[in-house]
XYZ file of C-alpha atoms in Angstrom:
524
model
C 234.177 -61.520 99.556
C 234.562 -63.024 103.095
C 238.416 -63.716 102.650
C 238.718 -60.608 101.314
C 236.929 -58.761 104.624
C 239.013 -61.113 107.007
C 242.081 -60.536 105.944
C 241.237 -56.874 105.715
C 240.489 -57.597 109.541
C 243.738 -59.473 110.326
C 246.029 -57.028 109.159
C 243.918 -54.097 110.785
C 244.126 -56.167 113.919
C 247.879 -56.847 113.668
C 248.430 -53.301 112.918
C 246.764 -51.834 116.225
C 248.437 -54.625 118.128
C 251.851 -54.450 116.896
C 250.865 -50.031 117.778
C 249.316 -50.359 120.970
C 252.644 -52.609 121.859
C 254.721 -50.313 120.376
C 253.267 -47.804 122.668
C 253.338 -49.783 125.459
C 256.787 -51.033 125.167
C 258.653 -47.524 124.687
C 257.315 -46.930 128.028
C 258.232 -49.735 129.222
C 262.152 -49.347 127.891
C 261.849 -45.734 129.058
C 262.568 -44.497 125.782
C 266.414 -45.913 125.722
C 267.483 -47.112 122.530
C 263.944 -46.180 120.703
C 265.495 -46.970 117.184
C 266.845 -50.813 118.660
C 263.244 -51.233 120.406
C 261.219 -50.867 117.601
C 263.414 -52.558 115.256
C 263.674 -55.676 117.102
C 259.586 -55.508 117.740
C 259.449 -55.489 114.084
C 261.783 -58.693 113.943
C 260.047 -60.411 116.813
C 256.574 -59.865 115.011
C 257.995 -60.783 111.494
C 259.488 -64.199 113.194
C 255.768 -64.839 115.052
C 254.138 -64.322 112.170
C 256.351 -66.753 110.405
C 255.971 -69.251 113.140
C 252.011 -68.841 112.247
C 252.653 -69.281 108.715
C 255.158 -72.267 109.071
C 254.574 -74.098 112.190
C 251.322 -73.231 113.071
C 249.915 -74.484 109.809
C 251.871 -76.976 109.564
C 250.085 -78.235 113.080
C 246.251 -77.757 111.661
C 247.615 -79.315 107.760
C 246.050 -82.753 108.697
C 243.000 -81.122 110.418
C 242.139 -79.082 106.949
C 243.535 -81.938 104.523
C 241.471 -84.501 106.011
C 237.923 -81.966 105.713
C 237.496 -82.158 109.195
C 237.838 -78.182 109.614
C 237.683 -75.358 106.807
C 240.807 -72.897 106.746
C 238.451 -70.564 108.461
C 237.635 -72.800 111.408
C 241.466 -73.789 111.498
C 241.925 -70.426 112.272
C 239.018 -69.921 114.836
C 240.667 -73.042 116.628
C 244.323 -71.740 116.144
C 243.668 -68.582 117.400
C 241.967 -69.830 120.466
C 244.098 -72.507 121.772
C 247.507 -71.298 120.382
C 247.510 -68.146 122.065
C 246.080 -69.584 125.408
C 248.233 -72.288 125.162
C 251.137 -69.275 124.990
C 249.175 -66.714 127.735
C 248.402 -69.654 129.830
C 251.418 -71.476 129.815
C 253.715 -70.055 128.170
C 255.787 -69.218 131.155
C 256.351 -66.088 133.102
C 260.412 -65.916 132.056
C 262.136 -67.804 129.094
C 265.690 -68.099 128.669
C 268.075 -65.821 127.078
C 270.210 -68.099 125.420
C 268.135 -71.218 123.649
C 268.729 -74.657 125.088
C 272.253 -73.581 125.623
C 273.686 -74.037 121.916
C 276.000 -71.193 122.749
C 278.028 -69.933 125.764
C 278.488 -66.347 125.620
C 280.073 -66.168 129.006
C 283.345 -65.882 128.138
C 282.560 -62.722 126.029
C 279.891 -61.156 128.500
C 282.508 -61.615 131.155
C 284.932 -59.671 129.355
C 284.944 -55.383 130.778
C 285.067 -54.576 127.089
C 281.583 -56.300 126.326
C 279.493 -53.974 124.888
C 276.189 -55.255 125.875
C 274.686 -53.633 122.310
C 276.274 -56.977 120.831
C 273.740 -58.820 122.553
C 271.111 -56.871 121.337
C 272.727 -57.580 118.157
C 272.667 -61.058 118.225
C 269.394 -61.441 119.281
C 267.874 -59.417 116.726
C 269.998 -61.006 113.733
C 269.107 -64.397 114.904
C 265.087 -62.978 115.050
C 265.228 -61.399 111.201
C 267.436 -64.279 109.971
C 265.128 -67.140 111.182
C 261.776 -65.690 109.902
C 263.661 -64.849 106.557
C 264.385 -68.233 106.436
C 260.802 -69.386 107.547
C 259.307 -67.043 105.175
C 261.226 -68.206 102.435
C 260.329 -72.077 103.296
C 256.662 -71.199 103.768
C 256.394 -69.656 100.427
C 257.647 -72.729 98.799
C 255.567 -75.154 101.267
C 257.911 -77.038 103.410
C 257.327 -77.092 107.168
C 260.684 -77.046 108.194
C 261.513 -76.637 112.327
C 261.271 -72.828 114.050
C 263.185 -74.136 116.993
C 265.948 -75.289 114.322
C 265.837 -71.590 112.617
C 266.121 -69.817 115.807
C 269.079 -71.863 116.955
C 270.697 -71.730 113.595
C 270.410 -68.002 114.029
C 271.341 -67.347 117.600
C 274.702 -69.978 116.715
C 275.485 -67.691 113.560
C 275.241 -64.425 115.080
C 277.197 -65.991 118.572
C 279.779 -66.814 115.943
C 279.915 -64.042 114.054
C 280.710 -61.502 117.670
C 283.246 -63.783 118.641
C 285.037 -64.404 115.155
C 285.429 -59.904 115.385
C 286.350 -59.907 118.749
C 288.641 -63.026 119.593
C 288.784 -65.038 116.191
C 287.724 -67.736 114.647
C 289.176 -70.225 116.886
C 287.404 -68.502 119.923
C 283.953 -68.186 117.808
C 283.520 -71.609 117.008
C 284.791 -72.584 120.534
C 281.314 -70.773 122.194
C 279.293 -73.485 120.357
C 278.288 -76.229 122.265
C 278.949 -78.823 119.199
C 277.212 -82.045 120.878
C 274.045 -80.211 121.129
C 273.912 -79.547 117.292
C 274.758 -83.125 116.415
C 271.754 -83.812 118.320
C 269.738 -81.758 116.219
C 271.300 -83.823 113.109
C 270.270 -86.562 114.790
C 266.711 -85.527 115.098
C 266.866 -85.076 111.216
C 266.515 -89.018 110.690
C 265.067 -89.623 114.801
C 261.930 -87.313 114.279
C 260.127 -88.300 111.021
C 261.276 -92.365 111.838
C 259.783 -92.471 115.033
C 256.422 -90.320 113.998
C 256.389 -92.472 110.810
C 256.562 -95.848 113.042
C 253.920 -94.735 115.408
C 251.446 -93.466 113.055
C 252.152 -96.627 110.879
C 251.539 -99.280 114.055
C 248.298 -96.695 114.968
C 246.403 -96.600 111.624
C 247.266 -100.144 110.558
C 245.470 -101.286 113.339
C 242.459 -98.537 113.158
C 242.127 -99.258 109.726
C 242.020 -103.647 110.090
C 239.374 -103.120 112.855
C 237.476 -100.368 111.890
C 238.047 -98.797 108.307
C 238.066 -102.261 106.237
C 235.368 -103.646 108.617
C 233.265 -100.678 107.929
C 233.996 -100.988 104.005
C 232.994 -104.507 104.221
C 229.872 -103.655 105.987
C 229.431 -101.099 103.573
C 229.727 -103.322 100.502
C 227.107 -106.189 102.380
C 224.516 -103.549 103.191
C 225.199 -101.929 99.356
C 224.350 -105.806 98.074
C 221.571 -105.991 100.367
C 219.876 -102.718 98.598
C 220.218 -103.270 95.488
C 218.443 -107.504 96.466
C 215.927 -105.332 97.793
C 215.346 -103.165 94.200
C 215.714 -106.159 92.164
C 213.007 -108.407 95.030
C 210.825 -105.234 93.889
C 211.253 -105.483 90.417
C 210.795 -109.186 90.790
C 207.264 -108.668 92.574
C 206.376 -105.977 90.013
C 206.722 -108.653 87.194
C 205.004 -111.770 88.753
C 201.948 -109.250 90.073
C 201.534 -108.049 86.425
C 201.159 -111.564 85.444
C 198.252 -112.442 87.841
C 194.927 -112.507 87.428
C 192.297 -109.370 88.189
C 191.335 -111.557 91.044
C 194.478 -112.728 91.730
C 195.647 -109.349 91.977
C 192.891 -108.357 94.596
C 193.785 -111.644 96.967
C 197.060 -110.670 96.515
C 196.960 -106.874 97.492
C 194.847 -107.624 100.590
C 197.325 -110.128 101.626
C 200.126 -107.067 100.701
C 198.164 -104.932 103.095
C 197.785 -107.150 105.894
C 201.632 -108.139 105.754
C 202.617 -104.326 106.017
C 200.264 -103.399 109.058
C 202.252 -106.119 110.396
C 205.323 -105.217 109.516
C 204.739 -101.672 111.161
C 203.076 -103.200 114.412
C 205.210 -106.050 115.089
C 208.165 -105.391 116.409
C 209.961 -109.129 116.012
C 208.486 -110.424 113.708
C 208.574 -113.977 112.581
C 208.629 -114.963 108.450
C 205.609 -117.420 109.407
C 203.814 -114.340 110.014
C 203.739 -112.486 107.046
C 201.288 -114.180 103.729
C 203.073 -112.705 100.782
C 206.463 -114.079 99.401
C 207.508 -110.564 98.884
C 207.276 -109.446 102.849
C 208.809 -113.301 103.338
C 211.747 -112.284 101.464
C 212.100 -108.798 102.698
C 212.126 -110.050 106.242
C 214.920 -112.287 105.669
C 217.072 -109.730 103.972
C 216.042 -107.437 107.290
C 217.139 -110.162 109.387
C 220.436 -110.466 107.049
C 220.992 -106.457 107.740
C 220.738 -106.861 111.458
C 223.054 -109.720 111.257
C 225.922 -107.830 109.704
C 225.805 -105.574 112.274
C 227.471 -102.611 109.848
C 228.121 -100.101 113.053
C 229.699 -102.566 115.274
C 233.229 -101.423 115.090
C 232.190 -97.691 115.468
C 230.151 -98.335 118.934
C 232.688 -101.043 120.060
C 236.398 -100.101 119.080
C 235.854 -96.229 118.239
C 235.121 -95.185 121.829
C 238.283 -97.331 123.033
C 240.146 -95.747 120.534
C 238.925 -92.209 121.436
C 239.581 -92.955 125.314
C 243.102 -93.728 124.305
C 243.947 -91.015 122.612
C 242.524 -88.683 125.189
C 244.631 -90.037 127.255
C 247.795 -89.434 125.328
C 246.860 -85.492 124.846
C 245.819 -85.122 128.326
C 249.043 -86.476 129.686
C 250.764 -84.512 127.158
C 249.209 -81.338 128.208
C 250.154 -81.975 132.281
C 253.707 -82.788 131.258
C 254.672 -80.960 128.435
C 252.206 -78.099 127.958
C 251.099 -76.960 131.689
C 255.079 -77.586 132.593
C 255.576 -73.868 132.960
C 252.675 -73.763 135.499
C 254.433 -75.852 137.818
C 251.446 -77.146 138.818
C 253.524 -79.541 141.362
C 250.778 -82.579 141.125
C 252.201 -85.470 141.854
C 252.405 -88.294 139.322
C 249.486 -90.220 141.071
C 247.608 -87.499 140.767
C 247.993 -87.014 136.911
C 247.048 -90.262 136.253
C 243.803 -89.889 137.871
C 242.849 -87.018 136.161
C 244.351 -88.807 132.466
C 242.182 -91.829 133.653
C 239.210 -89.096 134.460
C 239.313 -87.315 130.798
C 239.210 -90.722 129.028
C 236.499 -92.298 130.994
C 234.682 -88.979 130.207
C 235.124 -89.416 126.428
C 234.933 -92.778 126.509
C 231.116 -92.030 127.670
C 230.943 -89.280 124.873
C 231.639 -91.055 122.208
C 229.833 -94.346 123.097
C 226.372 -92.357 123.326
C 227.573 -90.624 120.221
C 228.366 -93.330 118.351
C 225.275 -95.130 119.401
C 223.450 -92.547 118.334
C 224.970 -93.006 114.307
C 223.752 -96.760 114.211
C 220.587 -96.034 112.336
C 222.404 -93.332 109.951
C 224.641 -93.486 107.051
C 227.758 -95.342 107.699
C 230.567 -93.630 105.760
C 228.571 -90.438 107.934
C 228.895 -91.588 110.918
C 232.930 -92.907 110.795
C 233.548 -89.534 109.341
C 231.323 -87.833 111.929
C 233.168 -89.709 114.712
C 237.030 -89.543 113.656
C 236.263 -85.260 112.723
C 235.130 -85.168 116.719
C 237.869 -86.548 118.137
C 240.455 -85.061 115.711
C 239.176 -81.674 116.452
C 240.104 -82.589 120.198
C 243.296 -83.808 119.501
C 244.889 -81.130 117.459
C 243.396 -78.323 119.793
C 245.487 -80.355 122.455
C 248.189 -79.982 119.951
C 247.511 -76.663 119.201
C 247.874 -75.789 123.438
C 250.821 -77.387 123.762
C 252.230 -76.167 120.241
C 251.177 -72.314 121.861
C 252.725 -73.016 125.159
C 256.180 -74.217 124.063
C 257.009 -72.822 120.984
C 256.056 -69.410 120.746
C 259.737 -68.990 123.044
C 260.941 -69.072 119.662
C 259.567 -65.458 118.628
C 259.160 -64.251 122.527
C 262.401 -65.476 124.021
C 264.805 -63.816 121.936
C 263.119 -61.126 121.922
C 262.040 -60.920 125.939
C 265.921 -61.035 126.754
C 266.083 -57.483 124.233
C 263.310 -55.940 125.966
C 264.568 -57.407 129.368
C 268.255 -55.573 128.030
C 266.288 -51.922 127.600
C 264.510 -52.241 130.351
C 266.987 -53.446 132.897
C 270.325 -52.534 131.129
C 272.003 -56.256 132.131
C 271.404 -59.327 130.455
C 269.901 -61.892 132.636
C 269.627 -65.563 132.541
C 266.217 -66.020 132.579
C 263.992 -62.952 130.962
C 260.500 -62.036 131.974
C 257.804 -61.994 129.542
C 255.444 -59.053 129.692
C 251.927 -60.436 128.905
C 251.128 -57.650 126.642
C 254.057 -59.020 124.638
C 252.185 -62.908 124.701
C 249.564 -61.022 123.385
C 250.725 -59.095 120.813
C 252.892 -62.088 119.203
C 249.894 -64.303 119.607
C 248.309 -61.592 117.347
C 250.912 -62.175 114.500
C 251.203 -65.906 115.119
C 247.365 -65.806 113.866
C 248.114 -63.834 111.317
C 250.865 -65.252 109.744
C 248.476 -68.448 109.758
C 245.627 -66.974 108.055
C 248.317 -64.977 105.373
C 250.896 -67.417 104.675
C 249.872 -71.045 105.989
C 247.647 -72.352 103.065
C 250.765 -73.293 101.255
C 252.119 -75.512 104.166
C 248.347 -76.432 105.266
C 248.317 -77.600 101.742
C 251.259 -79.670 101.882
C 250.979 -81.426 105.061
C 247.138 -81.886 104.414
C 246.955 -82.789 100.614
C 249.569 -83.154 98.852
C 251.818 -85.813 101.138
C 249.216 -88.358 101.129
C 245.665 -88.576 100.718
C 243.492 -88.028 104.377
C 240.720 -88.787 106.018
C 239.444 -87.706 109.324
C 240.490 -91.389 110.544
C 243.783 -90.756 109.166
C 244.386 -87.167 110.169
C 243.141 -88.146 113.622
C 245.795 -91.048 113.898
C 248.714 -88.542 112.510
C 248.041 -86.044 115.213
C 248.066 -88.790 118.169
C 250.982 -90.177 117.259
C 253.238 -87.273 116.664
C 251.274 -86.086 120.542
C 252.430 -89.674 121.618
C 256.434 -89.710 120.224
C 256.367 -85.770 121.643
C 255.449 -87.344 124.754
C 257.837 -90.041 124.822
C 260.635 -87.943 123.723
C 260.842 -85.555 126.670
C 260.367 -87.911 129.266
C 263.316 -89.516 127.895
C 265.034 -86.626 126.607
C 265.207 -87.377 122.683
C 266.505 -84.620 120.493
C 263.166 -84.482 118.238
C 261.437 -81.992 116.632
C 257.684 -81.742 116.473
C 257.224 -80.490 113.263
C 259.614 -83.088 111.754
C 257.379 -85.982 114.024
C 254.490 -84.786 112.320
C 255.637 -84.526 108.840
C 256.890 -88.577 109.464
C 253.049 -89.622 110.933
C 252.107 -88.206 107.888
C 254.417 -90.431 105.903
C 253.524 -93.427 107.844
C 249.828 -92.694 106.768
C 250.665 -92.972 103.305
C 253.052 -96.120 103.509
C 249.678 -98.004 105.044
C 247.795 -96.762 102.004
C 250.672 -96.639 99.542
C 250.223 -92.874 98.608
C 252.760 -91.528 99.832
C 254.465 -88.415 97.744
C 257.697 -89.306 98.043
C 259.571 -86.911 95.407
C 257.701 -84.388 97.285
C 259.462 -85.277 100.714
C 262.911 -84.734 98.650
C 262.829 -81.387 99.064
C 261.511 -80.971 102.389
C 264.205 -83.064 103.478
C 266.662 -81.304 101.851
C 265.012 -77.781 103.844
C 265.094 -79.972 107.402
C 269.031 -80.277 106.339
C 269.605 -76.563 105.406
C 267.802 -74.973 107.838
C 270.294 -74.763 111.228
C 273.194 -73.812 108.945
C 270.994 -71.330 106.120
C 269.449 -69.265 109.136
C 273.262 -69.095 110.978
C 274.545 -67.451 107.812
C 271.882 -64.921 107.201
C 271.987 -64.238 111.000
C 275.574 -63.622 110.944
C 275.556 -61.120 107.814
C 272.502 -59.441 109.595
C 274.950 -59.651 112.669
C 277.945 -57.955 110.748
C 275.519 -55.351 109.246
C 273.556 -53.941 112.515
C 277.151 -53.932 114.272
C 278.279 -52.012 111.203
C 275.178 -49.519 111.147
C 273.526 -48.989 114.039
């Protein structure tokens, strides 16, 4: 079987990545610490691979739910943008200590700081946050990866300073506002995702979904006038005469060469009652104009959201690039894109009007929400990858260098090799969450999956430039919600427990990091 071959592949191809780095990287370290290096590769794989799994999927859930792209070309997509978005634009260093949650200095400062405890710490919080992801995956809830890193980074940090200063110290190195922003994000994240999705597809769906199931209905009516006009005719030409029948079929004859040759024809020009009749329900079909909505509102729609993924791609995912544009110059080049796909989707849509019209929406909405969540997909590679490769940069940075630095640099063989296991942990792990975000919240629909990922791209957006604690995963999960309040579907005692995971996950990854913590301190 195909599934069977590809994953077959995908493991074969993580295997001679995660070697070939492995290679690479003891080189690299110069042999010191061989035992620490490849242990905390194996961590930093295991938490990629997790990310792919958890995160990843739970980015391309609407993409597969709403049968706008298979598994398979999920993963084709992924595995394309993802990792470019991470090689790209991931950034050349990332920081050692995330979003500074903790404050190690007063411990690093110390002449008794045995720099092994920051190894330590970083390779606890690594194992204990794809534990925890693995363990969420499994059961289907896309829970945060920048949460589970934190969590574990906060529980090993507290764990070194409760054995070497006490409790009171420990708890002291944790930055305490930054976490209740985090709790805020809890009930910030899926409200504003939910809101925006909500405002997006109510208004998609009064201008263009009902009007094309109203059109839809009309032109349904109109077909089955026209079977029942036929089975009319059949019934009153039965009745005529032989001769009536041969006047009759001439005049038939004549009305259809005319109905083939004349373009605009008038219902004075046809003989027959029947080609009378038929006319007018024609003129009846032109008049309800089913594919208005898709050639007038669709491409404004699609401009729109082009412009929201654009600008989210300049801000948020080219940010490490520094590409120093100024703001003037962004907005020509957000203007540029969605004049471009304004144009696109016009001639495309255009192009539908004398096709199927349930097609042709479906057609149009799978277009642009392949565009959007590859946008998605950049950005997702470009920022949150630093949850598998910064932890783990500042350990390789630690080997190579032998000081811990603020910022770490990140070998592109290691983008590389993570991107590797953030594919595969998609393709292994991800149908569960894929499943969930995609299926089993609410029911979607290219239309709908399309509006889901432009909002959650639109809050993102909004959030850093004003510096909202949000997550991205949680934003999504909410669009997703406010989908299914506009169709009242939504899967509400399924959200229980993904709640509960958004809740558990800081303070579940902080304990298994510190017991990891406690046990590599003890053993190694």
């Amino acid at each position: 079987m195909l599934s069977d071959r590809l994953s077959v592949f995908f493991f074969l191809l993580l295997a001679s990545a995660a070697g070939l780095f492995a290679w690479w990287g003891l080189g690299y370290t110069g042999h010191s610490n061989t035992l620490i290096f490849l242990l905390a590769t194996a961590f930093g794989l295991f938490m990629a691979f997790n990310i792919g799994g958890n995160d990843v999927a739970n980015s391309f859930g609407t993409s597969v739910g709403a049968g706008t792209l298979t598994i398979k070309q999920a993963l084709v997509v992924a595995a394309i943008f993802e990792v470019s978005g991470a090689l790209i634009a991931g950034g050349a260093v990332t920081d050692t200590i995330r979003k500074g949650i903790v404050d190690l200095g007063t411990l690093t400062a110390e002449p008794e700081f045995n720099v092994m405890d920051f190894l330590y710490i970083m390779m606890s919080a690594l194992l204990a946050a794809a534990v925890w992801l693995l363990v969420a995956t499994r059961q289907g809830w896309p829970v945060s990866t920048t949460h589970s890193i934190i969590g574990g980074i906060v529980g090993s940090s507290i764990a070194l300073g409760w054995v070497a200063a006490g409790m009171g110290e420990a708890l002291s190195l944790v930055h305490w506002n930054q976490i209740g922003t985090i709790a805020i994000s809890w009930v910030l994240s899926p409200v504003l995702g939910g809101l925006g999705s909500y405002v997006i597809y109510y208004y998609i769906r009064k201008h263009i979904l009902t009007y094309n199931e109203k059109a839809h209905e009309q032109l349904q009516a109109l077909k089955q006038r026209k079977k029942d006009l036929r089975k009319e005719h059949k019934t009153i030409t039965e009745r005529m005469t032989e001769l009536q029948q041969i006047a009759y079929t001439g005049a038939l004859a004549r009305d259809a060469a005319s109905a083939r040759s004349i373009e605009d024809a008038n219902e004075d020009d046809f003989e027959s009652d029947y080609y009378k009749e038929l006319h007018r329900l024609e003129r009846e079909k032109e008049d309800i104009d089913a594919h208005k909505a898709l050639v007038l509102y669709v491409p404004l729609v699609a401009a729109a959201g082009s412009m929201i993924i654009t600008a989210m791609l300049l801000y948020k995912g080219l940010k490490n690039l520094k590409l120093e544009s100024t703001d003037l110059q962004n907005g020509l080049i957000v203007l540029m894109v969605a004049a471009a796909v304004w144009m696109a989707v016009y001639i495309l849509a255009r192009t539908q009007r004398s096709g199927s019209l349930e097609k042709s929406t479906f057609l149009l909405f799978s277009w642009m929400q392949v565009f959007t969540a590859a946008g998605f997909a950049f950005s997702h590679g470009s920022n949150d990858i630093a949850n598998a490769i910064g932890p783990f940069a500042a350990i390789l940075d630690v080997l190579h260098s032998g000081e811990i630095n603020p910022k770490a640099p990140v070998p592109t063989a290691a983008m590389v090799t993570f991107g590797v296991a953030l594919i595969a942990g998609l393709w292994f792990i991800g149908k569960e969450v894929i499943r969930t975000v995609g299926t089993e919240l609410t029911r979607m629909h290219p239309a709908s999956g399309f509006t889901a990922e432009l909002a959650a791209a639109s809050v993102v957006l909004i959030a850093s430039t004003l510096g909202l604690p949000v997550s991205s995963t949680h934003i999504l999960v909410g669009a997703v919600l406010g989908i299914g309040l506009v169709n009242r579907s939504t899967n509400w005692s399924l959200m229980k427990p993904i709640a509960a995971a958004w809740v558990i996950t800081l303070p579940a990854a902080a304990l298994l990091s510190a017991a990891c913590f406690l046990l590599m301190r003890a053993v190694l």
